[in-house]
Coordinates of C-alpha atoms and ligand atoms in Angstrom, one line a residue:
X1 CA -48.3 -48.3 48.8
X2 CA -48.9 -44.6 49.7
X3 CA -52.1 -43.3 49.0
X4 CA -50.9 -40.3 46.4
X5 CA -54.7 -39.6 44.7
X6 CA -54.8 -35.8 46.7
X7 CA -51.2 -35.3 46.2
X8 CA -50.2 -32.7 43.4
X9 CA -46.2 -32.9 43.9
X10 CA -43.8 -35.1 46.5
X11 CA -41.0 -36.5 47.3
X12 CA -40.6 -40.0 48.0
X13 CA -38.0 -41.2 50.3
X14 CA -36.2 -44.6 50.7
X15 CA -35.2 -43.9 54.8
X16 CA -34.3 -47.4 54.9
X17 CA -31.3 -47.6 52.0
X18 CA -29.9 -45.3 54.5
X19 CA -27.9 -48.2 56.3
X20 CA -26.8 -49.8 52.9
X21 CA -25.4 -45.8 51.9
X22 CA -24.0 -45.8 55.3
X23 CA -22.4 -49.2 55.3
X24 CA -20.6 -48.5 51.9
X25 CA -19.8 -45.5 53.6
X26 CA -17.7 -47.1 55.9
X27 CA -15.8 -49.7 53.9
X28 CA -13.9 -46.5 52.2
X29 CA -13.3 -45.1 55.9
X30 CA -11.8 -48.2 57.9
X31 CA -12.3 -47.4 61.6
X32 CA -13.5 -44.0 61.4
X33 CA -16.8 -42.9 62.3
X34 CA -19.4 -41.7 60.6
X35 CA -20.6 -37.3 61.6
X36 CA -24.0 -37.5 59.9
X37 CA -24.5 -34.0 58.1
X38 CA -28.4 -33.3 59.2
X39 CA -28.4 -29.3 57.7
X40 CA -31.0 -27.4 55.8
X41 CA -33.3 -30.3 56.7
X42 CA -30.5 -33.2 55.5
X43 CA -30.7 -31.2 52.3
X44 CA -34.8 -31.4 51.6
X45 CA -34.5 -34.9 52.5
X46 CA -36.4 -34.7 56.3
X47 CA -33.5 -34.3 58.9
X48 CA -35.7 -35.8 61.7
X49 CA -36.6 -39.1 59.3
X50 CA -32.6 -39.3 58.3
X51 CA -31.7 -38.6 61.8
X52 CA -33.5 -41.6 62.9
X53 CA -31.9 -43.9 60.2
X54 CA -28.6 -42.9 60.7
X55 CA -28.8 -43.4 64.6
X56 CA -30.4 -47.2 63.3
X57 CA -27.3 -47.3 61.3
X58 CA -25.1 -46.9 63.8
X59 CA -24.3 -43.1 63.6
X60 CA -23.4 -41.5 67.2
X61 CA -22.8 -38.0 66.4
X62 CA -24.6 -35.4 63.9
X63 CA -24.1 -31.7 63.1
X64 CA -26.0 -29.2 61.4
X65 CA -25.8 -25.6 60.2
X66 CA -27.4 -23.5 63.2
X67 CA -29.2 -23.3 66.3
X68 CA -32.7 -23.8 64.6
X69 CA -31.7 -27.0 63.0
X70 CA -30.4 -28.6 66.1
X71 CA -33.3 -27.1 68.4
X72 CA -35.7 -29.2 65.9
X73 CA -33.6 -32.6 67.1
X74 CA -33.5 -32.0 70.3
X75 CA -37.3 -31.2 70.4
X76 CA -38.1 -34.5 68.3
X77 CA -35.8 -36.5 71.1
X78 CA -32.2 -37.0 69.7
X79 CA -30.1 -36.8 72.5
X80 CA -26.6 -37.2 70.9
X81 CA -24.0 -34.6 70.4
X82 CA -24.9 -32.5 67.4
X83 CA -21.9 -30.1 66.4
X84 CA -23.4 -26.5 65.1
X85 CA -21.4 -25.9 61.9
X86 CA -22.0 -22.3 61.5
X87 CA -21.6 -19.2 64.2
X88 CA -24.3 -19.2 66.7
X89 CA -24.9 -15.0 67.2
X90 CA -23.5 -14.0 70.9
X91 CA -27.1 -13.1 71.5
X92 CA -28.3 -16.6 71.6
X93 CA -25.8 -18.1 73.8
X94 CA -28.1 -19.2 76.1
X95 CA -29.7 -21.6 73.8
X96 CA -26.7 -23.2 72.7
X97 CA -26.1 -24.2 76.1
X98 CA -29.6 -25.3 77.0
X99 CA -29.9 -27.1 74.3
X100 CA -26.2 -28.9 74.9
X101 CA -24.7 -27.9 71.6
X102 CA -21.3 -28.2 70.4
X103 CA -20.2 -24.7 68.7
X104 CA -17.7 -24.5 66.0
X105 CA -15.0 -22.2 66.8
X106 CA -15.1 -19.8 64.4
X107 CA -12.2 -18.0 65.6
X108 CA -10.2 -17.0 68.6
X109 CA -11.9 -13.7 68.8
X110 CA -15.6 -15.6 69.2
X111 CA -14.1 -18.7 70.8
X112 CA -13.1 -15.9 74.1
X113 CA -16.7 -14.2 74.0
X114 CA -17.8 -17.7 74.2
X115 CA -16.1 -18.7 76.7
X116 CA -16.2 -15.6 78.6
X117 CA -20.6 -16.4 78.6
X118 CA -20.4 -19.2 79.9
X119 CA -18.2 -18.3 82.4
X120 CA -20.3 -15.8 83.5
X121 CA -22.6 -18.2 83.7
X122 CA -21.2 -20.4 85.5
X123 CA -21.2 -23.3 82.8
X124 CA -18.8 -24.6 80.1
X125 CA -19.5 -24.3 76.3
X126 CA -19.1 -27.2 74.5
X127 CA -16.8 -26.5 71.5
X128 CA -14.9 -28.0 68.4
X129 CA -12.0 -25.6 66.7
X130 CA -12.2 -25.2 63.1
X131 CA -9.2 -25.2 62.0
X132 CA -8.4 -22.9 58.5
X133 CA -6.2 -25.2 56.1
X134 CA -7.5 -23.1 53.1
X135 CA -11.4 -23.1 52.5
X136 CA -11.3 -19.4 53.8
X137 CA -14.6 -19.2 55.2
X138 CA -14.3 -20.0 58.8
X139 CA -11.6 -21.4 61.3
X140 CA -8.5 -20.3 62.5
X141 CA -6.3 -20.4 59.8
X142 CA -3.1 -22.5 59.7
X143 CA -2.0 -22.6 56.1
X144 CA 1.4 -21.2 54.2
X145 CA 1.5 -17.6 55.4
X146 CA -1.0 -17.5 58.4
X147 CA 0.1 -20.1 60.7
X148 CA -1.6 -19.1 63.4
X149 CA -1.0 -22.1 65.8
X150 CA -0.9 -19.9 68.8
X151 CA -4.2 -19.2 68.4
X152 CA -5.4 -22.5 68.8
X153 CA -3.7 -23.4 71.2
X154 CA -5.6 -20.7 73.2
X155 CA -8.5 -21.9 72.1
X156 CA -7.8 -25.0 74.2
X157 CA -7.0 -23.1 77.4
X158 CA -10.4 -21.1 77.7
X159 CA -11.3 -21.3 80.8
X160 CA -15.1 -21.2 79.7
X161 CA -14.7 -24.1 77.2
X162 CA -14.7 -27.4 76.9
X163 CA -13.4 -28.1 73.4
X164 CA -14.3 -31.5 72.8
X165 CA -12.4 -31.7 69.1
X166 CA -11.1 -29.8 66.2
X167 CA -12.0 -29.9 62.3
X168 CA -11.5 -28.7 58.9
X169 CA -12.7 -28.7 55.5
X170 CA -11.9 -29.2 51.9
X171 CA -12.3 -26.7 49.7
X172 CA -11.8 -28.8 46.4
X173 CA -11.9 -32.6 47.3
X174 CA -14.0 -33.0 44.6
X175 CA -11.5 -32.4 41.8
X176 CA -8.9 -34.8 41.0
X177 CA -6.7 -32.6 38.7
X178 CA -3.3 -32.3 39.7
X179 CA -3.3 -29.0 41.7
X180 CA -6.7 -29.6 43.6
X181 CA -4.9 -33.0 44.7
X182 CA -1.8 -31.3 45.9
X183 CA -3.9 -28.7 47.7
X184 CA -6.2 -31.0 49.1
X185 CA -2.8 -33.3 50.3
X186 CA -1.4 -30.5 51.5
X187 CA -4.3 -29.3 54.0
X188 CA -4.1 -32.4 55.2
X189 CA -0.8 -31.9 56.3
X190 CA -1.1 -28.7 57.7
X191 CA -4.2 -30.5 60.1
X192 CA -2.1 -33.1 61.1
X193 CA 0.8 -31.0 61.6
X194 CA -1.6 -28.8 64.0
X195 CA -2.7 -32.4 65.7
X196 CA 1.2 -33.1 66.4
X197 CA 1.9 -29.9 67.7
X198 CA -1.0 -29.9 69.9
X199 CA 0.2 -33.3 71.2
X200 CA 3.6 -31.9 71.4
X201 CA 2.3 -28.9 73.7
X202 CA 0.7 -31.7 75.7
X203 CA -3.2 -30.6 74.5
X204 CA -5.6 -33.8 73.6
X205 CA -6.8 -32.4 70.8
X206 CA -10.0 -34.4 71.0
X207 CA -12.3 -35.6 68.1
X208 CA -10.6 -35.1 64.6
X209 CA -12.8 -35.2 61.2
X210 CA -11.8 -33.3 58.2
X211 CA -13.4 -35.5 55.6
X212 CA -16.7 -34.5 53.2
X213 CA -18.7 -37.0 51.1
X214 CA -15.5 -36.0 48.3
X215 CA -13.1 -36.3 50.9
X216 CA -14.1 -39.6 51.6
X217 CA -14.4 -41.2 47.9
X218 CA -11.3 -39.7 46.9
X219 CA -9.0 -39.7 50.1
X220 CA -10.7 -43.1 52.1
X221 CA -9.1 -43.9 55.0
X222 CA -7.2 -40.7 56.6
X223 CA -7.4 -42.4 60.0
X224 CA -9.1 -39.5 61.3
X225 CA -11.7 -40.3 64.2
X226 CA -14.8 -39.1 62.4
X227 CA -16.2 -38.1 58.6
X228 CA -18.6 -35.9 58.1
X229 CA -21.0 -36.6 54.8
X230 CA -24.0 -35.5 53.8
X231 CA -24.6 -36.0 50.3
X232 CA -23.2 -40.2 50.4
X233 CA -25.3 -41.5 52.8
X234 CA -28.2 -39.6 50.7
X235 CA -27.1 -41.7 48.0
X236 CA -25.4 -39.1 45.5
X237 CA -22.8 -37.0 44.9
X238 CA -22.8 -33.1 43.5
X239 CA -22.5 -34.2 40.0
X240 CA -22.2 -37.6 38.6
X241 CA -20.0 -36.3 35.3
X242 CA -17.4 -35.5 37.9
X243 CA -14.8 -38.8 37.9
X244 CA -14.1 -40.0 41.8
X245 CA -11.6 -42.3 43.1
X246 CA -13.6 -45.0 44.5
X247 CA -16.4 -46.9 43.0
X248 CA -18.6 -47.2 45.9
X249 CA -22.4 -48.3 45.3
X250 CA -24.7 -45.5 46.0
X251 CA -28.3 -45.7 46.2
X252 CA -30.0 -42.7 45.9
X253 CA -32.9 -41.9 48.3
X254 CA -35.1 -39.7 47.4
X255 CA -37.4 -39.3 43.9
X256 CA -39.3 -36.6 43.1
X257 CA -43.0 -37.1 41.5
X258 CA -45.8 -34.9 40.2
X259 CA -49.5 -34.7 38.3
X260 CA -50.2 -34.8 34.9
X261 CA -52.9 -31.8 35.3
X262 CA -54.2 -32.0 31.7
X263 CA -53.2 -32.9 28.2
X264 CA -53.9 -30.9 25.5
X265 CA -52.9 -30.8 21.5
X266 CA -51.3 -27.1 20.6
X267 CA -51.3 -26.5 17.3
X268 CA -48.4 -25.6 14.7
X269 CA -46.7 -22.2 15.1
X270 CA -48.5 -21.9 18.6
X271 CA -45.9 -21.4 21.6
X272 CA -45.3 -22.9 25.5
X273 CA -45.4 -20.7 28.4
X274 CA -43.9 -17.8 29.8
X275 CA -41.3 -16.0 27.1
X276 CA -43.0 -18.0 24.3
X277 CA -39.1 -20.1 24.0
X278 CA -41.0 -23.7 22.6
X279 CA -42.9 -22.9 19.6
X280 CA -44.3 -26.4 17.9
X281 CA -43.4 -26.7 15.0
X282 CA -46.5 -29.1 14.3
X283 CA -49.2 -30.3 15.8
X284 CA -47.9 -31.3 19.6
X285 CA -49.4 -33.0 22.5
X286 CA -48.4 -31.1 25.3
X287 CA -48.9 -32.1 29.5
X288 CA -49.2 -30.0 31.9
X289 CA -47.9 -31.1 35.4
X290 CA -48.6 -30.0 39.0
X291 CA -44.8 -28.7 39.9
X292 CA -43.0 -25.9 39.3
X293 CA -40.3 -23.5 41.2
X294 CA -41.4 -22.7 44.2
X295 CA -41.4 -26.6 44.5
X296 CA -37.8 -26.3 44.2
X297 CA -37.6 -27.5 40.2
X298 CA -34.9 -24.7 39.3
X299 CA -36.3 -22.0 36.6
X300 CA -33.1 -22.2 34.9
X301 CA -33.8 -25.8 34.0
X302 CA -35.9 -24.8 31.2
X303 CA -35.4 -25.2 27.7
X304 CA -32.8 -27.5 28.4
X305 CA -34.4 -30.7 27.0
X306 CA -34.4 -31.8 30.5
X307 CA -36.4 -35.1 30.4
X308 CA -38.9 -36.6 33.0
X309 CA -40.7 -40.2 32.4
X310 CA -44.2 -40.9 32.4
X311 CA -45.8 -44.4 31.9
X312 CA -42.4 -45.6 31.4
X313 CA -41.9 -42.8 28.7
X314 CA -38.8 -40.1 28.9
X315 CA -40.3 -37.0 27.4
X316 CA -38.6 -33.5 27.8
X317 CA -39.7 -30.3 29.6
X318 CA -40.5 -27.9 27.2
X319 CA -40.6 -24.1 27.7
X320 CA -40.2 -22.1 30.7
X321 CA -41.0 -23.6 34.3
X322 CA -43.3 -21.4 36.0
X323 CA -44.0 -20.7 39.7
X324 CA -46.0 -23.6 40.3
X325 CA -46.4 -25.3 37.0
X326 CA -44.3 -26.8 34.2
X327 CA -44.8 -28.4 30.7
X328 CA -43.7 -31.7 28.9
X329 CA -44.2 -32.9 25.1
X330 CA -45.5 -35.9 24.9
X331 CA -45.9 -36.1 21.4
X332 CA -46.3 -39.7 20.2
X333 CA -47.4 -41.1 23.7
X334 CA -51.4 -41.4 23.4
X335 CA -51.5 -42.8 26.7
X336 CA -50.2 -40.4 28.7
X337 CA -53.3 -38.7 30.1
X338 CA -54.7 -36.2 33.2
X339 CA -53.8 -37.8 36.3
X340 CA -51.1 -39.6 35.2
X341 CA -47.1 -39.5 38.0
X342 CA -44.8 -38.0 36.2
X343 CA -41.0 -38.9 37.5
X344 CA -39.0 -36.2 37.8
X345 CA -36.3 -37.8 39.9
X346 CA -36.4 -41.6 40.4
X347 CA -36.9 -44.7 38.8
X348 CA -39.9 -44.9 36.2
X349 CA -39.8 -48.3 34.3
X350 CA -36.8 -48.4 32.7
X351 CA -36.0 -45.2 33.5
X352 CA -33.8 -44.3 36.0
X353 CA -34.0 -40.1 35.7
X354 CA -31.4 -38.4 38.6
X355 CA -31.6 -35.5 40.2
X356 CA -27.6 -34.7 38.8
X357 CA -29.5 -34.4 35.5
X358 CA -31.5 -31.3 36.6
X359 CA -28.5 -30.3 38.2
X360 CA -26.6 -29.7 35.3
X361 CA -29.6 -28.1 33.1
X362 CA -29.4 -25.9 35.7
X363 CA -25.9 -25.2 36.2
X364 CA -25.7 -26.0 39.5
X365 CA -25.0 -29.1 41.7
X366 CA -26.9 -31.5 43.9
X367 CA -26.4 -29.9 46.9
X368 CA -28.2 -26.8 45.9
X369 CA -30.6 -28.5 44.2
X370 CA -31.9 -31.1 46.9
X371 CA -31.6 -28.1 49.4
X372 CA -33.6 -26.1 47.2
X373 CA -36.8 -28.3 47.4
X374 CA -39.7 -26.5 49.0
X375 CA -41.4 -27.1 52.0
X376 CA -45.1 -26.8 49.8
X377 CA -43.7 -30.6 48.8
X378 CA -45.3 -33.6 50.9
X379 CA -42.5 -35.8 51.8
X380 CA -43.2 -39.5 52.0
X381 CA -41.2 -42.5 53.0
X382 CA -41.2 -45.1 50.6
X383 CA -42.9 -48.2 51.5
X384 CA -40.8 -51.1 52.0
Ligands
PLP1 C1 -18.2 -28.3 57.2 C2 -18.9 -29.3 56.4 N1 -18.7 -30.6 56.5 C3 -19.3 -31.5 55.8 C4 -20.3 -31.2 54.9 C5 -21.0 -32.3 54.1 O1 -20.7 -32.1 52.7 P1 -21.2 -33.3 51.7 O2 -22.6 -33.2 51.6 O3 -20.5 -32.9 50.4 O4 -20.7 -34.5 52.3 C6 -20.6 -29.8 54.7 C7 -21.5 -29.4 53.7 O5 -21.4 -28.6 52.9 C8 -19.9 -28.9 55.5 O6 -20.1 -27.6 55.3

């Protein structure tokens, strides 16, 4: 077991349920592969440690948001292709081809000043085209009304590029209503439709993937040659209220513990923290613990009843979360005392207390939560 005695807040990380995530993974997917999503540091989950399980699980290719994220792989060894998801500023060119990225295309416009660099530096860029079925954030678009296949296709005869595949992204995969199924049905045929033409016009379109972790519970196999999730080999998925297609078996990796830092007894009419929100209406026994949020527990979690476990105990959050510091009543449970893990997210006993329950005290989903969690945490790997 880790030594946690000087630690005030953490995360605890299960690297190796990584493969089992990944292996359910890929009974939904047939014969496509598996695009590990590494960004904002595999959202707070260590992008280097998930890195190195998902190459153990069999995962050849990874992408990530920006330069910074894939110049910390490449410095820590990983020498597969890594696809930069976001537009890499003109300006820093030169390190996306030092460090042998693959830019997105984020349009014809940047695909030519890409191409047009390396060029002029004698060098191709390696590239994917991100293709626009109706996210609206980047890509060429091809949807009703802008089918801007042309484009594309130009894309592909840059002299400066070497577009190794082409992408595109789900806006509302997540939703199984009626509408957000015929949308989502309907990008995919716009994709494909840009895949036959391609073929048509003689272009090997390269590498397709157009699947997220929703895109991949609730449309499976798509054929495609890759998939790109992030939250599913992590174990979760934005919200757990949210009803999927597919019943696949999750774990989730990371849990998230702190310090009891002292227990005191507050008496009637007194009130909890910062805005004075928990007044006690009796006698309570209140614990403070060592985590707040600029540990990445959102501040508009409190005064939700959000509940954490102690000694096998849920007990809820009460008043506001400060900075570095929140509060719990644990009123009835004598035994909780100074020193004592609290589990925030993670299994406690019987208590199995998720990370999706935050999530929704806080109006938010996982993704911004997990993201969210500070650097100031340490990060340990769970023991086998
Ligand atoms: C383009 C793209 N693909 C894949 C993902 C992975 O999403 P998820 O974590 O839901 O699987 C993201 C993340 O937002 C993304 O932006």
């Amino acid at each position: 077991m880790t030594d946690t005695s000087k630690l005030r807040a953490w995360t605890e990380i299960d690297y190796q349920a990584i493969a089992h995530n990944v292996a359910e993974v890929r009974k939904l997917v047939g014969n496509t592969k598996i695009l590990g999503i590494l960004k904002a540091d595999a959202y707070g989950h260590g992008a280097l440690e998930c890195a190195a399980a998902l190459a153990d699980a069999g995962v050849d290719f990874f992408a990530v948001a920006c330069l910074a994220e894939g110049q910390q792989l490449r410095a820590a060894g990983f020498h597969q292709p890594i696809l930069l998801l976001g537009a890499t500023p003109p300006a820093a060119f030169d390190e996306l081809i030092e460090g042998d990225f693959i830019q997105t295309l984020v349009s014809l416009e940047y695909a030519r000043k890409l191409s047009d660099y390396a060029l002029a530096h004698g060098t191709k860029a390696k590239a994917h085209v991100k293709v626009d079925t109706g996210m609206n954030r980047v890509g060429i678009q091809y949807q009703d009304g802008a089918r801007r296949y042309d484009q594309i296709k130009a894309a592909y005869g840059l002299p400066g590029l070497d577009v190794q595949g082409i992408f595109s992204h789900f806006p509302v995969s997540d939703d199984l209503g009626f509408d957000s199924r015929e949308f989502t049905r309907h990008q995919i045929r716009l994709f494909k439709e840009v895949l036959d033409r391609l073929k048509n016009d003689g272009i090997d379109p390269g590498v397709r993937h157009i699947q997220n972790s929703y895109g991949i519970l609730n449309y499976k196999d798509l054929g495609m040659d890759y998939c790109r999730p992030g939250l599913l080999y992590m174990g979760v998925t934005s919200d757990d209220q949210v009803p999927i297609a597919s019943a696949p078996d999750f774990i989730p990796i990371l849990s998230l513990k702190t310090k009891v830092s002292m227990v005191k007894t507050v008496p009637a009419g007194a009130t909890v923290s910062y805005g004075r929100h928990y007044k006690c209406d009796q006698p309570r026994r209140i614990a403070s613990l060592s985590i707040g949020y600029a540990d990445g527990l959102p501040r508009l979690a409190s005064n939700q009843n959000l509940m954490i476990s102690i000694r096998g105990h849920k007990v809820p959050l009460v008043g506001n979360i400060c900075m570095d510091q929140c509060m719990a009543d644990v009123t009835g449970f004598d035994e909780i005392e100074e020193g004592d893990i609290a589990t925030i997210i993670g299994v406690d006993g019987p208590n199995v207390m998720t990370v999706d329950a935050i999530s929704r005290a806080a109006k938010t989903i996982n993704n911004e939560t997990l993201s969210a969690l500070s650097k100031r945490l340490t990060r340990i790997a769970k023991d086998e």
